mmCIF file of C-alpha atoms in Angstrom:
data_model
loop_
_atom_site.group_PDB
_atom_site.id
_atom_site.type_symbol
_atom_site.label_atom_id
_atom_site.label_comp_id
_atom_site.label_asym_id
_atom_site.label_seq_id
_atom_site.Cartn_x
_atom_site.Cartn_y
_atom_site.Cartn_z
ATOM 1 C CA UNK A 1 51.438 34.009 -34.248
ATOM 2 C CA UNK A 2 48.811 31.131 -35.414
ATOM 3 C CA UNK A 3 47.582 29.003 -32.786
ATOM 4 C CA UNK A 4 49.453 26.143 -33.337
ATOM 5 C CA UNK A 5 52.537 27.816 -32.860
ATOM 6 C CA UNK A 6 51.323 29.156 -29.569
ATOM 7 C CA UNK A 7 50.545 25.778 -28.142
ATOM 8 C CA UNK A 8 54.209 24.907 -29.631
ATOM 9 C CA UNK A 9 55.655 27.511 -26.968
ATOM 10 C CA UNK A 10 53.531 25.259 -23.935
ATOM 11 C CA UNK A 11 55.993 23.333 -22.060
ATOM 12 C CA UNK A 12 55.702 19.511 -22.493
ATOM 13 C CA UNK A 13 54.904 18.680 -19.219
ATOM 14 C CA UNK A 14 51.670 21.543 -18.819
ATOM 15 C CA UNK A 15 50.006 20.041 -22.235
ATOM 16 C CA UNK A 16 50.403 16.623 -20.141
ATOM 17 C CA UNK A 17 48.676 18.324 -17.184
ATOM 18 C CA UNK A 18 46.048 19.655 -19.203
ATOM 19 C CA UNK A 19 45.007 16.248 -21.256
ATOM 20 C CA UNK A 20 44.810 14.727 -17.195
ATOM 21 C CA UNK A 21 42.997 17.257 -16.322
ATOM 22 C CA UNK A 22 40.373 17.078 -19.193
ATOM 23 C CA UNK A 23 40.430 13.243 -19.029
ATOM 24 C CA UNK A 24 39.447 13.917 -15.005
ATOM 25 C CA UNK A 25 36.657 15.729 -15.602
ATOM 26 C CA UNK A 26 35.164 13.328 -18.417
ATOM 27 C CA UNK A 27 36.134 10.453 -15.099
ATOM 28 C CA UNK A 28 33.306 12.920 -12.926
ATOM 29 C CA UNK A 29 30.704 13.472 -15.629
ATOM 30 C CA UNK A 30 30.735 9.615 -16.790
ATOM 31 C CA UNK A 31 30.613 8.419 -12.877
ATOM 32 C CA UNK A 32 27.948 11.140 -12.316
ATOM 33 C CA UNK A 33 25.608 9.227 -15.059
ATOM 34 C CA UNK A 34 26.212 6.150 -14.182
ATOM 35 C CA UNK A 35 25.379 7.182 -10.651
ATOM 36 C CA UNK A 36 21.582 9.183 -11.961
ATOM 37 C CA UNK A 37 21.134 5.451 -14.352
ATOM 38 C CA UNK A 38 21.796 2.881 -11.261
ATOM 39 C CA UNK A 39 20.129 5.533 -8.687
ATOM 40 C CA UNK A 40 16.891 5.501 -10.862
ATOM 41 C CA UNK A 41 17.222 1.652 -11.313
ATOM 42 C CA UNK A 42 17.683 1.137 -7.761
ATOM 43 C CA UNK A 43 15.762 3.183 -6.034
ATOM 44 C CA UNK A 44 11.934 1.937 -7.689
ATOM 45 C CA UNK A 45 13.148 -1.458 -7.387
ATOM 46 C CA UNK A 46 13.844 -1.344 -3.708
ATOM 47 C CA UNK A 47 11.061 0.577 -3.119
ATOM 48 C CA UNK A 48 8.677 -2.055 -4.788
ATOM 49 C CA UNK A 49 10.423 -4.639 -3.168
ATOM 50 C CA UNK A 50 10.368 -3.192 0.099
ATOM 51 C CA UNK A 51 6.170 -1.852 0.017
ATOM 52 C CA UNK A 52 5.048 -5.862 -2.069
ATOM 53 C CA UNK A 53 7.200 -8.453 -1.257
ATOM 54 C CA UNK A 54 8.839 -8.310 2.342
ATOM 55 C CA UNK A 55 10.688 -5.625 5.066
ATOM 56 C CA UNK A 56 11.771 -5.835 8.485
ATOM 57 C CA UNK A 57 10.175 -3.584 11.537
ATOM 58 C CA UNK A 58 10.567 -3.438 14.813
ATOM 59 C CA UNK A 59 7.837 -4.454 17.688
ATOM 60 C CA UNK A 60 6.771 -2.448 20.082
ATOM 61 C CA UNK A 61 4.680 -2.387 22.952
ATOM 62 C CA UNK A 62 3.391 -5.280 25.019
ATOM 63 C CA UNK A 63 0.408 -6.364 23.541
ATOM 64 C CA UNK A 64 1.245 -9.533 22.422
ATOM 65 C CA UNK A 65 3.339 -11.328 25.287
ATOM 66 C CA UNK A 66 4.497 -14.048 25.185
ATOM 67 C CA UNK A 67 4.920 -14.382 21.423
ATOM 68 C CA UNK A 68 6.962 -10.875 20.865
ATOM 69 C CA UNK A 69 8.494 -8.932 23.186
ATOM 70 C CA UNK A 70 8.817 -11.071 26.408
ATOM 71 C CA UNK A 71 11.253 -8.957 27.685
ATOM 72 C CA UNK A 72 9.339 -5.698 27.370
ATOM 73 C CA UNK A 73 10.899 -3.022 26.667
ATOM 74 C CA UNK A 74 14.413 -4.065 27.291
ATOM 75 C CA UNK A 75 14.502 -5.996 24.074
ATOM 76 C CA UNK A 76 12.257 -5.389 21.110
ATOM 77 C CA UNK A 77 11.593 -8.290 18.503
ATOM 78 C CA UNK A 78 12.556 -7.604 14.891
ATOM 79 C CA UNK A 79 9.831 -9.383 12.645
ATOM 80 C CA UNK A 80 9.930 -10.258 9.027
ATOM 81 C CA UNK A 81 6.892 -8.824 7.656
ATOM 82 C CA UNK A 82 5.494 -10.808 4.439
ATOM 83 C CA UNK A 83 3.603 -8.629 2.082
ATOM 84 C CA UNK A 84 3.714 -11.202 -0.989
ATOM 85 C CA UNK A 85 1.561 -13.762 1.415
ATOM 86 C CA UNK A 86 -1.347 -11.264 1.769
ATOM 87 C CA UNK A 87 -1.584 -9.599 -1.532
ATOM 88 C CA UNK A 88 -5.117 -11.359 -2.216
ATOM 89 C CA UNK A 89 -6.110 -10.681 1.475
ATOM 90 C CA UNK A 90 -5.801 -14.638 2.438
ATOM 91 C CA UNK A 91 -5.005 -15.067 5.836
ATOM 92 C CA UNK A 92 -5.755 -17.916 8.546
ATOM 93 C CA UNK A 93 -7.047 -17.794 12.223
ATOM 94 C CA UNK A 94 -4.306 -17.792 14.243
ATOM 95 C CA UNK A 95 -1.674 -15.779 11.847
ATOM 96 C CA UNK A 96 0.191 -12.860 13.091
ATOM 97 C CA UNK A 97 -0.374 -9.460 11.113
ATOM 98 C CA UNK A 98 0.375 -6.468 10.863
ATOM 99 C CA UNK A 99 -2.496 -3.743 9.821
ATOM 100 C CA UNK A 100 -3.039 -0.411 9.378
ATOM 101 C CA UNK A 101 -4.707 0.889 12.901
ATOM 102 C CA UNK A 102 -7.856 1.509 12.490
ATOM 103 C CA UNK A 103 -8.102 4.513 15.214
ATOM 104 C CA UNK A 104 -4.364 6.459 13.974
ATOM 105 C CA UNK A 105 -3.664 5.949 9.929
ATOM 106 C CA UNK A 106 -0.084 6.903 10.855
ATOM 107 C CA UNK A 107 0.432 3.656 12.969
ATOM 108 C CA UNK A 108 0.462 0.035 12.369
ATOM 109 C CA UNK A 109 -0.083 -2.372 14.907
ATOM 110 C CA UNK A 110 0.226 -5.954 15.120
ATOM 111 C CA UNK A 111 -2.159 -8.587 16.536
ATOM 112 C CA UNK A 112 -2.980 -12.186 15.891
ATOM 113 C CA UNK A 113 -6.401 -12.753 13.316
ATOM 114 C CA UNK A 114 -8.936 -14.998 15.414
ATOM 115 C CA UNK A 115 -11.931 -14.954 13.341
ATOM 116 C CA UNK A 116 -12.769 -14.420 9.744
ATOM 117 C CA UNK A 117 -15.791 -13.344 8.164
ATOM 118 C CA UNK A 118 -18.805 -14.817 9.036
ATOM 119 C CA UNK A 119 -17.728 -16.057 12.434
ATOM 120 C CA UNK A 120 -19.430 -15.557 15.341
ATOM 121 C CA UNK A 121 -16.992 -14.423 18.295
ATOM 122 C CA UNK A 122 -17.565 -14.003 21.695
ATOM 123 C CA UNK A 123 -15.536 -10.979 22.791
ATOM 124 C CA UNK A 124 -13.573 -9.870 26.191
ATOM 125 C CA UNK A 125 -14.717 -6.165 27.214
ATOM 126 C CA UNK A 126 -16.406 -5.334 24.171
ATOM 127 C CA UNK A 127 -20.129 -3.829 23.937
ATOM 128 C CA UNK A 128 -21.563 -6.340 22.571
ATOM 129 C CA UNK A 129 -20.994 -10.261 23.813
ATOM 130 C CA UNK A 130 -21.067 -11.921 20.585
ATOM 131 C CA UNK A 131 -20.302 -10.113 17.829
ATOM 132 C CA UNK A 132 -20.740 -11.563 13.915
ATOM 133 C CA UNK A 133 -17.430 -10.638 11.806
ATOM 134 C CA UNK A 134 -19.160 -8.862 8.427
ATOM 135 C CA UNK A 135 -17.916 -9.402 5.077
ATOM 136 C CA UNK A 136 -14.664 -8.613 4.644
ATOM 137 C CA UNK A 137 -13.402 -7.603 8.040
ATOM 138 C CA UNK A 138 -11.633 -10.029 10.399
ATOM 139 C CA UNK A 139 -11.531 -9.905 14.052
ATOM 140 C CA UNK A 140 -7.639 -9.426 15.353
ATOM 141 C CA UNK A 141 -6.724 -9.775 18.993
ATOM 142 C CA UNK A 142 -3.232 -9.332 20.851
ATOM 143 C CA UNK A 143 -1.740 -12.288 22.602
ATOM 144 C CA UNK A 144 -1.939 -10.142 26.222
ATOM 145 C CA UNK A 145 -5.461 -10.115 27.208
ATOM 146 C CA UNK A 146 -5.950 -6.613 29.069
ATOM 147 C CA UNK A 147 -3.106 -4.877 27.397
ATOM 148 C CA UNK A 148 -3.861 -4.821 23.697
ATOM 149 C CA UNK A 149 -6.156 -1.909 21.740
ATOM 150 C CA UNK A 150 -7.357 -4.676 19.390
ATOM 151 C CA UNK A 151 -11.020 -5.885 18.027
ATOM 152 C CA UNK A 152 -12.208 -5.493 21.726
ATOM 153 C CA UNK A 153 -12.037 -2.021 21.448
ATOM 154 C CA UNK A 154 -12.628 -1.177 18.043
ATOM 155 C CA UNK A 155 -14.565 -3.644 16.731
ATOM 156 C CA UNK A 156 -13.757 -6.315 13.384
ATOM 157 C CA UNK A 157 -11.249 -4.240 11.094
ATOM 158 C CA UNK A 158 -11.490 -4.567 7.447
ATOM 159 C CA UNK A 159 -9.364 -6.350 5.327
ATOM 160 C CA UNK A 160 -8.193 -3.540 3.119
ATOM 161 C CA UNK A 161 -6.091 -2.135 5.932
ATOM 162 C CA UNK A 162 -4.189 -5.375 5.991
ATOM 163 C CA UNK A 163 -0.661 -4.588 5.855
ATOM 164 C CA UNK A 164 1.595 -8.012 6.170
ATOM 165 C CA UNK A 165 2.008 -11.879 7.945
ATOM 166 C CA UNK A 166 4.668 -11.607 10.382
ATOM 167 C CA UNK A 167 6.451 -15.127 9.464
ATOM 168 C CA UNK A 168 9.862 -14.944 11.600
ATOM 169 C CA UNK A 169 11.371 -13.078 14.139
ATOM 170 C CA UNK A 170 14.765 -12.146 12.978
ATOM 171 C CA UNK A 171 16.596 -10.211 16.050
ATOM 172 C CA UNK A 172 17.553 -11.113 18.567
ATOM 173 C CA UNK A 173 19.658 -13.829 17.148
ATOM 174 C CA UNK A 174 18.254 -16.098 20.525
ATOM 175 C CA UNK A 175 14.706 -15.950 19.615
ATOM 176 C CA UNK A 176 15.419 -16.197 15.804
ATOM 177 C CA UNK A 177 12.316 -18.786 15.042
ATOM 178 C CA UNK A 178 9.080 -19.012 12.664
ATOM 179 C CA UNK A 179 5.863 -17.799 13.999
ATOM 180 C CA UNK A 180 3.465 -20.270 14.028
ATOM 181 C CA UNK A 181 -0.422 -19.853 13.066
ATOM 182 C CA UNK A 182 -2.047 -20.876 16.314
ATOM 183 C CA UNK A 183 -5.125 -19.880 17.738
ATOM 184 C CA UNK A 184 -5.407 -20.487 21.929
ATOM 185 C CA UNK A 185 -8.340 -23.370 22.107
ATOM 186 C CA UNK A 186 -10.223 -20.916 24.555
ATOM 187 C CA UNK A 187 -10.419 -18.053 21.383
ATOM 188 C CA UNK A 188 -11.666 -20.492 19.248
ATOM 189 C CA UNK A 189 -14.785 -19.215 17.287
ATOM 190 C CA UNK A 190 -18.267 -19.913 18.201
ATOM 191 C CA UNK A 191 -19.382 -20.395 14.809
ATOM 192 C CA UNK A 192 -17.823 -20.158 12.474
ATOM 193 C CA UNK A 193 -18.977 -20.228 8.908
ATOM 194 C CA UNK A 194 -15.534 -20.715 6.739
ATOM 195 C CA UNK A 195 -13.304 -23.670 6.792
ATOM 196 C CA UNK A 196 -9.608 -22.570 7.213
ATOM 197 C CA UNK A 197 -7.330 -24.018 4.490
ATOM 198 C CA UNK A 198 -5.055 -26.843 5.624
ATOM 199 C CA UNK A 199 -2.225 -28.118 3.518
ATOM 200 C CA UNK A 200 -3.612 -32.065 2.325
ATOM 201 C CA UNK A 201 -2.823 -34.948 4.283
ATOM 202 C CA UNK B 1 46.741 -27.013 -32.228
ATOM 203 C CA UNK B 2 43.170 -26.246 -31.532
ATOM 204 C CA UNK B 3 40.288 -27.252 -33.847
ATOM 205 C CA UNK B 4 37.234 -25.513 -33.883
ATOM 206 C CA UNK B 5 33.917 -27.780 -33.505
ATOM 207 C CA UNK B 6 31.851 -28.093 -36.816
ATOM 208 C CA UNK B 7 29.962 -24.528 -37.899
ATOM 209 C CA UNK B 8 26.938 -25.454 -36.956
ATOM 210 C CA UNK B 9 27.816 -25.736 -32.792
ATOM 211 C CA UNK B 10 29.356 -22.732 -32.951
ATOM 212 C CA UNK B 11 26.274 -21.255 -34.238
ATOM 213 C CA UNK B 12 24.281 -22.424 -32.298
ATOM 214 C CA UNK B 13 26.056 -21.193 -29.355
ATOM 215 C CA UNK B 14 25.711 -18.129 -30.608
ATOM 216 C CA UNK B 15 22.374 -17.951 -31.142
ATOM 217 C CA UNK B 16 21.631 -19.155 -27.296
ATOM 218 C CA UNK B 17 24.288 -16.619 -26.010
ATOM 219 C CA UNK B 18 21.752 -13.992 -27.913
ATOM 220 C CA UNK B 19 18.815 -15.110 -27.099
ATOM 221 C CA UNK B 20 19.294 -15.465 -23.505
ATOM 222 C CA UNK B 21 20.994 -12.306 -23.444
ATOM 223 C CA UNK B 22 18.224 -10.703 -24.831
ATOM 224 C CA UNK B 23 15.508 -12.939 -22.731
ATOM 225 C CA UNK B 24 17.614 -11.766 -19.653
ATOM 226 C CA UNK B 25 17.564 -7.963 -20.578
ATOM 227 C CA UNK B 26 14.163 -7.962 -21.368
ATOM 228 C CA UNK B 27 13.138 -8.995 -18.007
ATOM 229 C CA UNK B 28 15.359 -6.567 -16.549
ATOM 230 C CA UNK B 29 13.905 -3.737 -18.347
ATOM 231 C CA UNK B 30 10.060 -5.073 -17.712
ATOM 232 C CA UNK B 31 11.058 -5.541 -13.839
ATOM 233 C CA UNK B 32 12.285 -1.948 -14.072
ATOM 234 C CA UNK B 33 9.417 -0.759 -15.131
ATOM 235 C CA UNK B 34 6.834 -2.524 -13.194
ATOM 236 C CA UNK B 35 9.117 -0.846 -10.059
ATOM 237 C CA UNK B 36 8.621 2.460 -11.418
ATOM 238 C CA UNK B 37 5.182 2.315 -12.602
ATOM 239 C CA UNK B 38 4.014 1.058 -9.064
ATOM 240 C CA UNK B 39 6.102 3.466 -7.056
ATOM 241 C CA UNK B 40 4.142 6.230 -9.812
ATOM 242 C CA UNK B 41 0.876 4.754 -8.899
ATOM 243 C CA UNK B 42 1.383 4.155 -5.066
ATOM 244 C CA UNK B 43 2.886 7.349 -3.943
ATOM 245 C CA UNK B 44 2.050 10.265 -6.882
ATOM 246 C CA UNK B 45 -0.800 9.155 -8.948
ATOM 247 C CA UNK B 46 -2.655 7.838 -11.601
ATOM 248 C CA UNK B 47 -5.977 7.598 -14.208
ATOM 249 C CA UNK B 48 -9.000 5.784 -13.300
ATOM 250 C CA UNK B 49 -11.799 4.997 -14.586
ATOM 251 C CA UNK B 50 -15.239 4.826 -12.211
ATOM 252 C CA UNK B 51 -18.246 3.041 -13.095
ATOM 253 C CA UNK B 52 -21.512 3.446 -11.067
ATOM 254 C CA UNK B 53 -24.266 5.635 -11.015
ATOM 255 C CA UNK B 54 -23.270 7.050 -7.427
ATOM 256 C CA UNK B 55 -21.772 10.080 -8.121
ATOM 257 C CA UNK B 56 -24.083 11.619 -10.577
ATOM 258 C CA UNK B 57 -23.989 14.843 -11.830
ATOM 259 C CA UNK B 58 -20.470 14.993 -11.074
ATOM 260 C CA UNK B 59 -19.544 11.683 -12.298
ATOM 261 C CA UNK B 60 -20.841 9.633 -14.530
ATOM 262 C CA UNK B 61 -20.296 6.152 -15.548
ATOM 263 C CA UNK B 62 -17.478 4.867 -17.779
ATOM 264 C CA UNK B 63 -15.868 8.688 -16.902
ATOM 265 C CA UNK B 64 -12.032 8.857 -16.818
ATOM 266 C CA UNK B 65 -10.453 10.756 -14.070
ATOM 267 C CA UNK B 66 -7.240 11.873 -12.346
ATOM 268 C CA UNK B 67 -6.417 10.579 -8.863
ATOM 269 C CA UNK B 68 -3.361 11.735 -6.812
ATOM 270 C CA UNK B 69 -2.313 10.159 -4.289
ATOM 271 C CA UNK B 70 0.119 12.755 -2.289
ATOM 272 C CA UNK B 71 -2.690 14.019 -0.092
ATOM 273 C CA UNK B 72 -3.138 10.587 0.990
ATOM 274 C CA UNK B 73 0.483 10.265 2.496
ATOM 275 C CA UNK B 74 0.516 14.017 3.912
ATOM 276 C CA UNK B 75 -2.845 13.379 5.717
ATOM 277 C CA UNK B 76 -4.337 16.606 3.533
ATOM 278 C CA UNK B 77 -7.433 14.760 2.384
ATOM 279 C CA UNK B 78 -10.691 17.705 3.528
ATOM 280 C CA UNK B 79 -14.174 17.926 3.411
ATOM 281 C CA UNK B 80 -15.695 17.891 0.015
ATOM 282 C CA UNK B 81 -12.894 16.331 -1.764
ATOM 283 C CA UNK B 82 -13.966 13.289 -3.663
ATOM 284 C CA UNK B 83 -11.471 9.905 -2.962
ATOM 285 C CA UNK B 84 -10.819 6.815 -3.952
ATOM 286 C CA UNK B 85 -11.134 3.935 -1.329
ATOM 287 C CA UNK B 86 -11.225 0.131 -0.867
ATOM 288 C CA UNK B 87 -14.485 -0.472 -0.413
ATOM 289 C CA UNK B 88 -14.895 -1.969 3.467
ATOM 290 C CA UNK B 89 -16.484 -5.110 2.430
ATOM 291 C CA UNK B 90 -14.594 -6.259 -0.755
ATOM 292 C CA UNK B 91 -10.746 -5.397 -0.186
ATOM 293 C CA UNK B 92 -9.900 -5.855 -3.749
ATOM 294 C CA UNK B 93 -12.531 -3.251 -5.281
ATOM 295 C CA UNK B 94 -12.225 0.218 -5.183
ATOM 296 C CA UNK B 95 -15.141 2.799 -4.198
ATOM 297 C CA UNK B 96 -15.402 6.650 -5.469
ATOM 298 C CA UNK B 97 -17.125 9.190 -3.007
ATOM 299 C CA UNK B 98 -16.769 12.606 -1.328
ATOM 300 C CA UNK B 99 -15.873 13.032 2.072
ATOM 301 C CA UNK B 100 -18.684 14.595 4.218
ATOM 302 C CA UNK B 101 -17.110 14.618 6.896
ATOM 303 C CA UNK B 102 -13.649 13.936 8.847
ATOM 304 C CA UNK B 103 -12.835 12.653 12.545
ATOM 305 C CA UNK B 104 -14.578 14.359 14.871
ATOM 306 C CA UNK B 105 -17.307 15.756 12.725
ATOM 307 C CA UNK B 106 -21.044 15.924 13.780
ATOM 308 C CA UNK B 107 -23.149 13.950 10.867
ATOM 309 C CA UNK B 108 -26.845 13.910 10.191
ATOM 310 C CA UNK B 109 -28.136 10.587 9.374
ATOM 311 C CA UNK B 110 -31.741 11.384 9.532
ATOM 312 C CA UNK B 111 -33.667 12.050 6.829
ATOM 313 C CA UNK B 112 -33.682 16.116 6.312
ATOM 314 C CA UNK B 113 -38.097 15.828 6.031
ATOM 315 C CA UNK B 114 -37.601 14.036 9.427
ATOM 316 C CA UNK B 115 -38.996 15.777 12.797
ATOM 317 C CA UNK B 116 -36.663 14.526 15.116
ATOM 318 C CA UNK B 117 -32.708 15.069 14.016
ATOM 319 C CA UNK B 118 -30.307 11.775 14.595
ATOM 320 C CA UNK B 119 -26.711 12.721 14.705
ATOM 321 C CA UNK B 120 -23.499 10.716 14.451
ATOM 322 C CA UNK B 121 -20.171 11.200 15.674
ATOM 323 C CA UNK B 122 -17.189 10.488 12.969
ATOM 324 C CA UNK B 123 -15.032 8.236 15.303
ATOM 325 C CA UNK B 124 -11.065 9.211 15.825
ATOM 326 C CA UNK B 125 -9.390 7.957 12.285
ATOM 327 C CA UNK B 126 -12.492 7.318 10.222
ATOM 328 C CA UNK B 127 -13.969 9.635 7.734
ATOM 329 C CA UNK B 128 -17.351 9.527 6.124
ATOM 330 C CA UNK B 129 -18.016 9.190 2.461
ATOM 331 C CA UNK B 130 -21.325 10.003 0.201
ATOM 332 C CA UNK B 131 -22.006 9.712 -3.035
ATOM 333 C CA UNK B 132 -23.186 12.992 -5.142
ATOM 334 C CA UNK B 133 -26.277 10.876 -6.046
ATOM 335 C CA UNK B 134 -28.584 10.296 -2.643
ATOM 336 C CA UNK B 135 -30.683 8.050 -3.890
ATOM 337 C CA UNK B 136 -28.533 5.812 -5.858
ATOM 338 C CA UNK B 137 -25.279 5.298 -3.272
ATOM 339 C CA UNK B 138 -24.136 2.653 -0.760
ATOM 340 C CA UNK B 139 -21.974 4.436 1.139
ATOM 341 C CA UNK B 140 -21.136 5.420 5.018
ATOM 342 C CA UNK B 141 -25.223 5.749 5.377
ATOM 343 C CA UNK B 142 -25.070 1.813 4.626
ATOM 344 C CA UNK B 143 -21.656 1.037 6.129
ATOM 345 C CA UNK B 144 -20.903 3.330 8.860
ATOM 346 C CA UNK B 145 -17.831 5.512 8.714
ATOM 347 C CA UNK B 146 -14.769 4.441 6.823
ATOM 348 C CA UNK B 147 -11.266 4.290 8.683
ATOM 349 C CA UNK B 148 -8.757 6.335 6.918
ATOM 350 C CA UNK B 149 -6.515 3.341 6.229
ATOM 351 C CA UNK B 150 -8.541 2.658 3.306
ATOM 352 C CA UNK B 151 -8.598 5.405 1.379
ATOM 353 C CA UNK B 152 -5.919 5.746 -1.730
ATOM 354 C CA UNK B 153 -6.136 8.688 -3.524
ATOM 355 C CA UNK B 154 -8.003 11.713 -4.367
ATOM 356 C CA UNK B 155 -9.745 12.469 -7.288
ATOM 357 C CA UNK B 156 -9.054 16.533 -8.729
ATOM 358 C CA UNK B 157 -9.312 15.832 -12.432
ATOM 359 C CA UNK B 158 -11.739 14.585 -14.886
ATOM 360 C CA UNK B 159 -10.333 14.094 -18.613
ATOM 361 C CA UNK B 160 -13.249 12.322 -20.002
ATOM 362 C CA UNK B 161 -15.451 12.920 -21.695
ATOM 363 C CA UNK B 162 -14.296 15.795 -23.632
ATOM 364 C CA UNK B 163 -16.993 18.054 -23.150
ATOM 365 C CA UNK B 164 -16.353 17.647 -19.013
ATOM 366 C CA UNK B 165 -12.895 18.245 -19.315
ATOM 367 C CA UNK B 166 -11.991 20.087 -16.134
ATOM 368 C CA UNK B 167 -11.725 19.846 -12.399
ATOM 369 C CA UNK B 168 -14.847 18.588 -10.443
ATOM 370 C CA UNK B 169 -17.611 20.800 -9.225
ATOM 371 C CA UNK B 170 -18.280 21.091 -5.248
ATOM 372 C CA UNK B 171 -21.121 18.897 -4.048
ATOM 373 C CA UNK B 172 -24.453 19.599 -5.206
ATOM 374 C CA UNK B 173 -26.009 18.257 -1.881
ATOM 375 C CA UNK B 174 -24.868 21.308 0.203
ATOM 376 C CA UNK B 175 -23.312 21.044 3.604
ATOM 377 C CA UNK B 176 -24.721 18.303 5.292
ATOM 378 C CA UNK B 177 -23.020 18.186 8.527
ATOM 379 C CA UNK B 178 -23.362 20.862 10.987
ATOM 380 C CA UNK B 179 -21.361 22.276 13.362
ATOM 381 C CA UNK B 180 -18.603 22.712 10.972
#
């Protein structure tokens, strides 16, 4: 018997069956490339996105009451962390960052910048009264005097392990406001050598 | 009945539907691969090329070498391996040295002819870099150590020039911290 004749002797409604079940599996394969095309599309581009231009974290710890986390630990502060800002390493006095700790690579930590380079700042509990900020390095401090491991303790911090500007807190939806660059009069640098950049009158 | 506008709008519509379309998918593609070719660089690797006299013999200038970057991110970086770092006073240039020693370690800063030894500490998350060449290198001797933050990558692989094809010798300096 040739094969045709065979597939003759099939019942209608298997053949059908069979053509569905062929088309079904071409369904899988074609959804399972589309899936590998958008996954490798998707995944570099969020990535990028996510590590140069902006991402969210979570703060934690005390160290820089009153301006995140006034309620402790009940509530932590969700910040918007701006990478785009600091790609050339330009920040003000008075900005809130986020760096790379200089004491545990693993761990970033997130302070206010009160002196740039070339200032000359005089410190609370650190060896050395005064102490001149070197080329690039800034001097970062937390908000809560006494309870922050900042520039007291380990001296100015250079500026490649500068991470991101924290520009808003996002969560919780009651403290939802932009962080504002401001440096307490009483932190001001002694001397200080540059002039921060002000937006013309 | 509808008339269709003179041959030339049509055309030209159809020329801005293509060239936009094109404009818009060659963006896409270039975005695509700007995404991919940073997440190569950032978290597997790449090829540099070092200039500087401070890493002589190993390393000469205008040499082209392979850095990885996965010991970086699995904290695997050891003594003797020669990285890639931003250098701690210019965040936007890159130094090449070897790793003397890690956190912890006991370093001698004195000079070896010297009578009286002066040791340093490595402090908790720094490391301290060297160049191959003594006499020619600013490096933790000038600087102090260098926090771990900064480093990028390591280098394993040098593919030029040609007749220095091949992974990179150990230090010729010897051990220089003791106490190991």
């Amino acid at each position: 018997m040739s094969h045709l004749q065979m597939l003759s002797r099939i019942p209608r409604p298997l053949r059908t069956l069979e053509r569905g079940m062929a088309q079904s599996q071409g369904w899988v394969k074609r959804y399972f490339r589309a899936f590998c095309k958008g996954f490798f599309v998707a995944v570099p581009v969020a990535v990028t996105f996510l590590d140069r231009v902006a991402c969210v974290a979570r703060v934690e710890g005390a160290s820089m009451q009153p301006s995140l986390n006034p309620g402790g630990s009940q509530s932590s502060d969700v910040v918007l962390l701006n990478h785009w800002k600091v790609r050339n390493f330009e920040v003000q006095r008075g900005d809130i960052v986020s760096l790379v700790s200089p004491k545990n690579p693993e761990q970033k930590i997130i302070k206010r910048v009160i002196a740039l380079e070339g200032d000359i700042v005089k410190t609370i509990g650190h060896k050395n009264r005064y102490v001149k900020v070197p080329r690039g390095h800034i001097w970062v401090e937390g908000d809560h005097h006494g309870h922050s491991f900042d520039s007291n303790s380990f001296g100015p911090v250079s500026l490649g392990l500068l991470h991101a500007h924290a520009t808003h807190i996002l969560w919780p939806p009651e403290r939802w406001q932009k962080l504002e660059s401001v440096l307490p009069p009483e932190r001001l640098p002694v001397q200080s050598e540059k002039e921060s950049l002000h937006g013309s009158p | 009945m509808e008339f269709p506008g003179p041959w030339w709008q049509s055309l030209h519509r159809t020329m801005l539907r293509g060239i936009l379309g094109k404009t818009f998918r060659l963006v896409g593609y270039t975005i695509q691969y700007a995404c991919i070719a940073h997440c190569t660089f950032e978290y597997v690797g790449g090829v540099v090329m070092c200039s500087g006299p401070s890493m002589e013999p190993t390393i000469q200038n205008s040499d082209i070498v392979c850095a990885e970057n996965l010991s970086r991110h699995f904290y695997g970086i050891q003594r003797g391996d020669i990285v890639i770092a931003k250098s701690p006073s210019d965040p936007k240039s890159n130094i090449c040295k070897r790793v003397i020693g890690l956190e912890g370690d006991k370093i001698l800063t004195s000079h070896p002819s010297d009578f009286f030894k002066s040791h340093n500490y490595v402090p908790t998350g720094h490391v301290w870099l060297e160049g191959d060449n003594l006499q020619n290198s600013t490096d933790s001797r000038y600087y102090g150590p260098v926090p771990y933050g900064l480093i990028r990558g390591r280098i394993f692989f040098k593919i030029w020039p040609l007749s220095d094809f091949g992974f990179l010798r150990d230090s010729p300096n010897g051990h220089r911290s003791p106490g190991d």
